[in-house]
């Protein structure tokens, strides 16, 4: 089996020391960027930019902030009730491409259910330029069914220029539903921006839930991004090994839990993708894992040599990973050790790269080229 990138990626115990980026020592000396600490958060999950350059940042406990470029934070009220615990809580935030006209933003979050169950939901709301609270909050999508697990929500959001809302839905640590079109677990979904169903999704004749689905067979997809050609990519956590970067194709099945380039946590084997060519194989996969938390494909001007490259955040890898594309293939090109679990990555309006650490006392960082002034 061909392995893209490094065939066996290993790092020393020294790379797991929890150090702030400003004290990363030799790792920072080799960075091609300066890292500016902008603001600190408690267990953040995502960030998104408003047209005026301010950011929206979520914290898993259910807090949403408006943040200026200089790090001033203002809380925003009206956030729906979240089920905070495990991997759950307030998740992603997305800003509608026509925000300046409609003031629409989207939030994903873990929602409590009956008898100790829970599931991801997506709400659409209005947020004016100077508003301190969400209004007209409306839930437009839910995971079906809710389960007792507190993991694998996925719930990454992406809105394209055509107004389609893309949602990554994790398998909720139940595995088999990823292959079942009667549920929306373990899928990547495509909706209109109001939550209604497009008539050209691939599984129109297999039931109401199936009509949401664009692709299936996903485990815990935590990154969604379009490249410059309009091709959708997703990053997702494998089990024990086998983290993936996938080229997401309409109607494709990515094989989980039937195939994986990893193993179950118990050590029990899973057939590799090579054994089942009928399933779509990852463009890049990682063993040992990087635990990808987010995905961004760079299109800015500041890092000219990186235009068109993907950036994945590494939780267990404590790194920012750069991936180069070659048509339908890809390879890991570079890894920047950040010495902190990295949860999210986004491109700012000026082309700077912004990252969020994971966990308590987490930094929002702005990365700019060294020597850029």
Short mmCIF file of C-alpha atoms in Angstrom, two decimals:
data_model
loop_
_atom_site.label_atom_id
_atom_site.label_comp_id
_atom_site.label_asym_id
_atom_site.label_seq_id
_atom_site.Cartn_x
_atom_site.Cartn_y
_atom_site.Cartn_z
CA UNK A 1 0.00 0.00 0.00
CA UNK A 2 1.34 3.42 -0.95
CA UNK A 3 1.60 5.88 1.92
CA UNK A 4 1.53 9.60 1.15
CA UNK A 5 3.78 11.93 3.11
CA UNK A 6 6.09 10.48 5.73
CA UNK A 7 5.79 6.67 5.78
CA UNK A 8 6.04 6.46 9.56
CA UNK A 9 5.61 9.72 11.41
CA UNK A 10 7.15 9.73 14.88
CA UNK A 11 7.88 12.40 17.44
CA UNK A 12 9.83 12.40 20.69
CA UNK A 13 8.48 12.80 24.20
CA UNK A 14 9.98 16.28 24.19
CA UNK A 15 7.41 17.29 21.58
CA UNK A 16 4.58 16.72 24.05
CA UNK A 17 5.77 19.32 26.59
CA UNK A 18 3.02 21.93 27.05
CA UNK A 19 4.72 25.23 26.29
CA UNK A 20 3.23 28.49 25.10
CA UNK A 21 4.24 29.34 21.51
CA UNK A 22 6.41 32.24 22.66
CA UNK A 23 8.61 29.78 24.56
CA UNK A 24 8.81 27.03 21.99
CA UNK A 25 12.57 27.40 21.72
CA UNK A 26 14.08 25.49 18.82
CA UNK A 27 10.71 24.70 17.28
CA UNK A 28 9.84 28.39 17.02
CA UNK A 29 13.27 29.21 15.61
CA UNK A 30 12.44 27.11 12.54
CA UNK A 31 8.96 28.56 12.00
CA UNK A 32 8.64 30.60 8.79
CA UNK A 33 6.12 32.79 10.60
CA UNK A 34 5.78 35.06 13.61
CA UNK A 35 3.11 34.01 16.12
CA UNK A 36 1.28 36.86 17.83
CA UNK A 37 -0.83 36.07 20.90
CA UNK A 38 -4.09 37.95 20.46
CA UNK A 39 -6.54 36.67 23.10
CA UNK A 40 -7.02 33.80 25.53
CA UNK A 41 -10.03 31.49 25.76
CA UNK A 42 -11.30 28.62 27.88
CA UNK A 43 -11.90 25.45 25.86
CA UNK A 44 -12.54 27.14 22.48
CA UNK A 45 -13.66 25.20 19.41
CA UNK A 46 -13.96 27.45 16.34
CA UNK A 47 -13.54 30.90 14.85
CA UNK A 48 -15.00 32.67 11.83
CA UNK A 49 -14.48 36.13 10.38
CA UNK A 50 -17.10 38.82 9.95
CA UNK A 51 -16.81 41.14 6.91
CA UNK A 52 -15.40 43.96 9.05
CA UNK A 53 -12.45 41.80 10.15
CA UNK A 54 -13.78 41.00 13.61
CA UNK A 55 -14.06 37.35 14.60
CA UNK A 56 -16.67 35.13 16.20
CA UNK A 57 -15.12 32.58 18.58
CA UNK A 58 -16.96 29.73 20.31
CA UNK A 59 -16.18 28.08 23.65
CA UNK A 60 -17.53 24.59 24.25
CA UNK A 61 -19.27 25.54 27.50
CA UNK A 62 -21.74 27.59 25.44
CA UNK A 63 -20.11 31.00 25.14
CA UNK A 64 -19.84 33.02 21.94
CA UNK A 65 -17.60 36.07 21.61
CA UNK A 66 -17.10 38.87 19.15
CA UNK A 67 -13.33 39.51 19.03
CA UNK A 68 -11.44 42.41 17.51
CA UNK A 69 -8.12 42.13 15.68
CA UNK A 70 -6.40 43.43 18.84
CA UNK A 71 -8.03 40.84 21.10
CA UNK A 72 -10.88 42.77 22.71
CA UNK A 73 -13.66 40.30 23.55
CA UNK A 74 -17.39 40.98 23.86
CA UNK A 75 -19.82 38.20 24.82
CA UNK A 76 -22.83 37.54 22.59
CA UNK A 77 -26.06 36.33 24.18
CA UNK A 78 -28.88 34.21 22.82
CA UNK A 79 -26.81 31.04 22.30
CA UNK A 80 -28.97 27.87 22.44
CA UNK A 81 -28.65 25.52 25.43
CA UNK A 82 -25.73 23.14 24.89
CA UNK A 83 -24.91 19.74 26.36
CA UNK A 84 -21.39 20.41 27.60
CA UNK A 85 -19.24 17.41 28.38
CA UNK A 86 -16.87 14.98 26.70
CA UNK A 87 -16.43 16.17 23.13
CA UNK A 88 -19.75 18.01 23.22
CA UNK A 89 -20.81 21.60 23.70
CA UNK A 90 -20.87 24.65 21.46
CA UNK A 91 -19.03 23.75 18.28
CA UNK A 92 -18.61 25.50 14.97
CA UNK A 93 -19.61 28.98 13.82
CA UNK A 94 -20.08 30.05 10.21
CA UNK A 95 -20.92 33.42 8.66
CA UNK A 96 -23.22 33.58 5.64
CA UNK A 97 -21.46 34.85 2.47
CA UNK A 98 -24.18 37.54 2.21
CA UNK A 99 -23.87 38.54 5.87
CA UNK A 100 -23.70 42.26 5.10
CA UNK A 101 -27.23 42.02 3.68
CA UNK A 102 -28.86 39.29 5.82
CA UNK A 103 -26.74 39.24 9.06
CA UNK A 104 -27.05 35.43 9.23
CA UNK A 105 -24.69 33.27 11.28
CA UNK A 106 -24.80 29.53 11.98
CA UNK A 107 -23.86 27.59 15.10
CA UNK A 108 -23.42 23.87 15.66
CA UNK A 109 -23.67 22.39 19.13
CA UNK A 110 -24.41 19.28 21.16
CA UNK A 111 -28.07 19.30 22.14
CA UNK A 112 -29.55 17.36 25.08
CA UNK A 113 -32.26 14.79 24.42
CA UNK A 114 -34.43 12.42 26.42
CA UNK A 115 -33.14 9.73 28.79
CA UNK A 116 -29.54 10.94 28.74
CA UNK A 117 -29.20 11.07 24.97
CA UNK A 118 -27.72 13.89 22.98
CA UNK A 119 -26.92 14.83 19.40
CA UNK A 120 -25.56 17.63 17.25
CA UNK A 121 -27.82 20.42 16.03
CA UNK A 122 -27.36 23.43 13.78
CA UNK A 123 -29.07 26.75 14.45
CA UNK A 124 -29.38 29.76 12.18
CA UNK A 125 -29.65 33.22 13.75
CA UNK A 126 -29.31 36.92 13.04
CA UNK A 127 -26.48 38.99 14.44
CA UNK A 128 -26.32 42.66 13.58
CA UNK A 129 -22.97 44.48 13.18
CA UNK A 130 -23.16 45.94 16.70
CA UNK A 131 -25.57 43.47 18.33
CA UNK A 132 -24.72 41.83 21.64
CA UNK A 133 -27.17 38.93 21.23
CA UNK A 134 -28.43 36.52 18.61
CA UNK A 135 -32.03 36.94 17.47
CA UNK A 136 -34.44 34.82 15.40
CA UNK A 137 -32.63 31.66 16.50
CA UNK A 138 -33.97 28.68 14.55
CA UNK A 139 -32.79 25.05 14.62
CA UNK A 140 -32.54 23.94 10.98
CA UNK A 141 -30.84 20.53 11.33
CA UNK A 142 -30.41 17.73 13.90
CA UNK A 143 -28.51 14.47 14.09
CA UNK A 144 -30.84 11.47 13.93
CA UNK A 145 -30.98 9.54 16.18
CA UNK A 146 -29.71 11.03 19.43
CA UNK A 147 -27.53 8.56 21.36
CA UNK A 148 -25.91 8.36 24.80
CA UNK A 149 -22.33 8.88 23.60
CA UNK A 150 -20.55 12.19 24.26
CA UNK A 151 -18.18 11.84 21.32
CA UNK A 152 -17.82 12.07 17.54
CA UNK A 153 -20.27 14.88 16.87
CA UNK A 154 -18.31 16.17 13.88
CA UNK A 155 -20.64 19.17 13.31
CA UNK A 156 -18.23 21.23 11.20
CA UNK A 157 -20.03 23.87 9.09
CA UNK A 158 -19.22 25.37 5.70
CA UNK A 159 -21.31 27.68 3.51
CA UNK A 160 -20.29 27.99 -0.12
CA UNK A 161 -20.78 30.92 -2.48
CA UNK A 162 -23.85 29.24 -4.00
CA UNK A 163 -25.56 29.28 -0.61
CA UNK A 164 -25.29 25.57 0.19
CA UNK A 165 -24.74 24.65 3.82
CA UNK A 166 -22.36 21.72 4.32
CA UNK A 167 -22.37 19.81 7.63
CA UNK A 168 -20.03 17.04 8.74
CA UNK A 169 -21.83 14.56 10.97
CA UNK A 170 -19.80 12.11 13.06
CA UNK A 171 -20.73 8.51 13.73
CA UNK A 172 -21.32 9.32 17.44
CA UNK A 173 -19.04 6.40 18.40
CA UNK A 174 -21.65 3.97 17.11
CA UNK A 175 -19.81 3.07 13.85
CA UNK A 176 -22.41 1.04 11.92
CA UNK A 177 -24.83 3.95 11.26
CA UNK A 178 -22.14 5.49 9.03
CA UNK A 179 -23.28 2.94 6.40
CA UNK A 180 -27.01 3.32 7.06
CA UNK A 181 -28.90 5.88 4.99
CA UNK A 182 -31.78 5.80 7.46
CA UNK A 183 -29.61 7.95 9.77
CA UNK A 184 -27.51 11.05 9.13
CA UNK A 185 -24.66 9.86 11.40
CA UNK A 186 -21.25 9.31 9.78
CA UNK A 187 -22.13 11.43 6.75
CA UNK A 188 -21.32 14.70 5.01
CA UNK A 189 -24.53 16.59 4.32
CA UNK A 190 -25.54 19.27 1.84
CA UNK A 191 -28.51 21.53 2.55
CA UNK A 192 -29.79 24.88 1.40
CA UNK A 193 -28.90 27.73 3.75
CA UNK A 194 -32.36 27.55 5.35
CA UNK A 195 -32.05 23.83 6.06
CA UNK A 196 -34.22 22.68 3.16
CA UNK A 197 -33.08 19.84 0.92
CA UNK A 198 -31.55 20.32 -2.55
CA UNK A 199 -33.26 18.33 -5.27
CA UNK A 200 -29.95 17.22 -6.80
CA UNK A 201 -28.40 15.46 -3.78
CA UNK A 202 -27.41 11.90 -4.72
CA UNK A 203 -29.77 9.76 -2.60
CA UNK A 204 -33.16 11.26 -3.49
CA UNK A 205 -35.08 7.97 -3.67
CA UNK A 206 -33.93 6.43 -0.35
CA UNK A 207 -35.95 8.38 2.18
CA UNK A 208 -36.13 11.83 3.78
CA UNK A 209 -32.94 11.43 5.86
CA UNK A 210 -30.99 10.06 2.89
CA UNK A 211 -31.92 13.15 0.88
CA UNK A 212 -29.61 15.18 3.14
CA UNK A 213 -26.57 13.04 2.35
CA UNK A 214 -23.73 13.95 -0.01
CA UNK A 215 -21.28 11.21 1.06
CA UNK A 216 -21.21 8.44 3.69
CA UNK A 217 -18.88 6.11 5.55
CA UNK A 218 -17.21 8.80 7.68
CA UNK A 219 -16.05 8.35 11.27
CA UNK A 220 -15.41 11.70 12.97
CA UNK A 221 -15.10 14.38 10.26
CA UNK A 222 -13.82 17.58 11.88
CA UNK A 223 -12.67 19.60 8.87
CA UNK A 224 -14.36 20.83 5.68
CA UNK A 225 -12.83 23.10 3.03
CA UNK A 226 -13.04 23.84 -0.69
CA UNK A 227 -9.93 24.17 -2.84
CA UNK A 228 -9.47 26.77 -5.57
CA UNK A 229 -11.04 24.44 -8.14
CA UNK A 230 -14.21 24.07 -6.05
CA UNK A 231 -13.38 20.54 -4.89
CA UNK A 232 -14.54 19.70 -1.36
CA UNK A 233 -12.08 18.08 1.08
CA UNK A 234 -12.59 16.76 4.58
CA UNK A 235 -10.29 15.71 7.41
CA UNK A 236 -11.36 13.12 9.94
CA UNK A 237 -10.07 11.16 12.88
CA UNK A 238 -9.43 7.48 12.38
CA UNK A 239 -9.50 4.95 15.21
CA UNK A 240 -6.11 3.69 16.41
CA UNK A 241 -4.24 4.95 13.34
CA UNK A 242 -5.64 5.92 9.98
CA UNK A 243 -6.47 9.62 10.29
CA UNK A 244 -7.63 10.80 6.86
CA UNK A 245 -7.74 13.66 4.39
CA UNK A 246 -10.41 12.86 1.81
CA UNK A 247 -11.42 14.28 -1.53
CA UNK A 248 -15.18 14.36 -1.05
CA UNK A 249 -17.06 13.16 -4.12
CA UNK A 250 -20.83 13.23 -4.66
CA UNK A 251 -22.40 9.94 -3.57
CA UNK A 252 -19.10 8.32 -2.55
CA UNK A 253 -18.75 5.86 0.35
CA UNK A 254 -15.54 6.22 2.41
CA UNK A 255 -15.88 2.81 4.02
CA UNK A 256 -16.10 3.33 7.78
CA UNK A 257 -16.42 1.05 9.74
CA UNK A 258 -15.92 -1.68 7.14
CA UNK A 259 -12.46 -0.47 6.14
CA UNK A 260 -9.87 1.81 7.73
CA UNK A 261 -6.10 2.17 7.66
CA UNK A 262 -6.20 2.00 11.45
CA UNK A 263 -7.20 -0.55 14.07
CA UNK A 264 -9.85 -0.65 16.76
CA UNK A 265 -8.76 0.70 20.16
CA UNK A 266 -8.92 -2.87 21.46
CA UNK A 267 -6.20 -3.78 18.95
CA UNK A 268 -8.60 -5.79 16.78
CA UNK A 269 -7.80 -5.31 13.12
CA UNK A 270 -9.88 -3.59 10.45
CA UNK A 271 -9.40 -4.39 6.74
CA UNK A 272 -7.37 -1.71 4.96
CA UNK A 273 -8.80 0.39 2.16
CA UNK A 274 -6.72 -1.61 -0.32
CA UNK A 275 -8.91 -4.65 0.35
CA UNK A 276 -12.06 -2.88 -0.84
CA UNK A 277 -11.49 -0.73 -3.93
CA UNK A 278 -15.26 -0.15 -4.10
CA UNK A 279 -14.85 2.30 -1.20
CA UNK A 280 -13.20 5.70 -1.69
CA UNK A 281 -9.68 5.73 -0.19
CA UNK A 282 -8.12 8.72 1.56
CA UNK A 283 -5.79 11.00 -0.38
CA UNK A 284 -3.50 11.13 2.69
CA UNK A 285 -3.58 9.08 5.87
CA UNK A 286 -1.58 9.14 9.07
CA UNK A 287 -0.32 6.40 11.38
CA UNK A 288 0.56 7.36 14.10
CA UNK A 289 -2.38 9.73 14.18
CA UNK A 290 -2.29 13.51 14.15
CA UNK A 291 -5.90 13.82 15.48
CA UNK A 292 -7.00 16.51 13.02
CA UNK A 293 -9.18 19.15 14.64
CA UNK A 294 -9.73 21.51 11.72
CA UNK A 295 -8.96 22.13 8.05
CA UNK A 296 -8.27 25.24 5.97
CA UNK A 297 -7.12 25.61 2.35
CA UNK A 298 -5.05 28.75 1.97
CA UNK A 299 -5.88 31.32 -0.73
CA UNK A 300 -4.24 34.49 0.61
CA UNK A 301 -1.34 36.70 -0.46
CA UNK A 302 0.84 36.87 2.67
CA UNK A 303 2.16 33.30 2.33
CA UNK A 304 2.45 33.27 -1.45
CA UNK A 305 4.28 29.93 -1.65
CA UNK A 306 1.48 28.24 0.31
CA UNK A 307 -1.40 29.39 -1.86
CA UNK A 308 -3.59 26.37 -2.61
CA UNK A 309 -2.14 24.26 0.22
CA UNK A 310 -4.19 22.71 3.01
CA UNK A 311 -3.52 23.23 6.70
CA UNK A 312 -4.70 20.70 9.26
CA UNK A 313 -4.58 21.26 13.00
CA UNK A 314 -3.10 18.43 15.03
CA UNK A 315 -4.47 17.74 18.49
CA UNK A 316 -2.34 14.76 19.52
CA UNK A 317 0.40 15.90 17.11
CA UNK A 318 0.43 19.36 18.74
CA UNK A 319 1.22 20.77 15.34
CA UNK A 320 0.04 22.63 12.28
CA UNK A 321 0.40 20.36 9.25
CA UNK A 322 0.77 21.68 5.69
CA UNK A 323 -0.43 19.47 2.82
CA UNK A 324 0.28 19.98 -0.87
CA UNK A 325 -2.16 18.84 -3.56
CA UNK A 326 -1.36 17.16 -6.87
CA UNK A 327 -4.60 16.86 -8.77
CA UNK A 328 -6.68 14.29 -6.90
CA UNK A 329 -3.72 13.28 -4.72
CA UNK A 330 -2.01 14.99 -1.82
CA UNK A 331 0.98 14.65 0.50
CA UNK A 332 2.17 16.05 3.79
CA UNK A 333 4.74 18.71 2.94
CA UNK A 334 5.64 20.25 6.28
CA UNK A 335 4.86 20.05 9.99
CA UNK A 336 5.18 22.96 12.41
CA UNK A 337 5.45 21.88 16.03
CA UNK A 338 3.31 24.23 18.13
CA UNK A 339 3.82 22.43 21.48
CA UNK A 340 0.10 22.87 22.16
CA UNK A 341 -2.93 20.95 20.97
CA UNK A 342 -4.21 22.95 18.00
CA UNK A 343 -8.00 22.97 17.65
CA UNK A 344 -8.87 25.35 14.79
CA UNK A 345 -7.32 27.19 11.86
CA UNK A 346 -8.71 29.96 9.64
CA UNK A 347 -7.51 32.47 7.08
CA UNK A 348 -7.97 36.12 7.97
CA UNK A 349 -9.08 38.84 5.53
CA UNK A 350 -5.48 40.07 5.13
CA UNK A 351 -4.10 36.58 4.45
CA UNK A 352 -2.77 35.96 7.97
CA UNK A 353 -3.31 32.46 9.37
CA UNK A 354 -5.16 32.30 12.68
CA UNK A 355 -5.15 29.31 15.03
CA UNK A 356 -6.88 28.39 18.27
CA UNK A 357 -5.26 26.19 20.89
CA UNK A 358 -7.35 23.45 22.49
CA UNK A 359 -8.36 23.24 26.15
CA UNK A 360 -8.11 25.70 29.04
CA UNK A 361 -6.02 28.89 28.82
CA UNK A 362 -5.98 28.50 25.04
CA UNK A 363 -4.44 31.18 22.82
CA UNK A 364 -5.84 32.72 19.68
CA UNK A 365 -2.73 33.24 17.53
CA UNK A 366 -2.13 35.32 14.39
CA UNK A 367 0.60 33.90 12.14
CA UNK A 368 2.35 36.20 9.67
CA UNK A 369 5.53 35.69 7.59
CA UNK A 370 8.81 36.40 9.32
CA UNK A 371 10.29 39.69 8.19
CA UNK A 372 7.00 40.92 6.75
CA UNK A 373 7.24 44.11 8.77
#
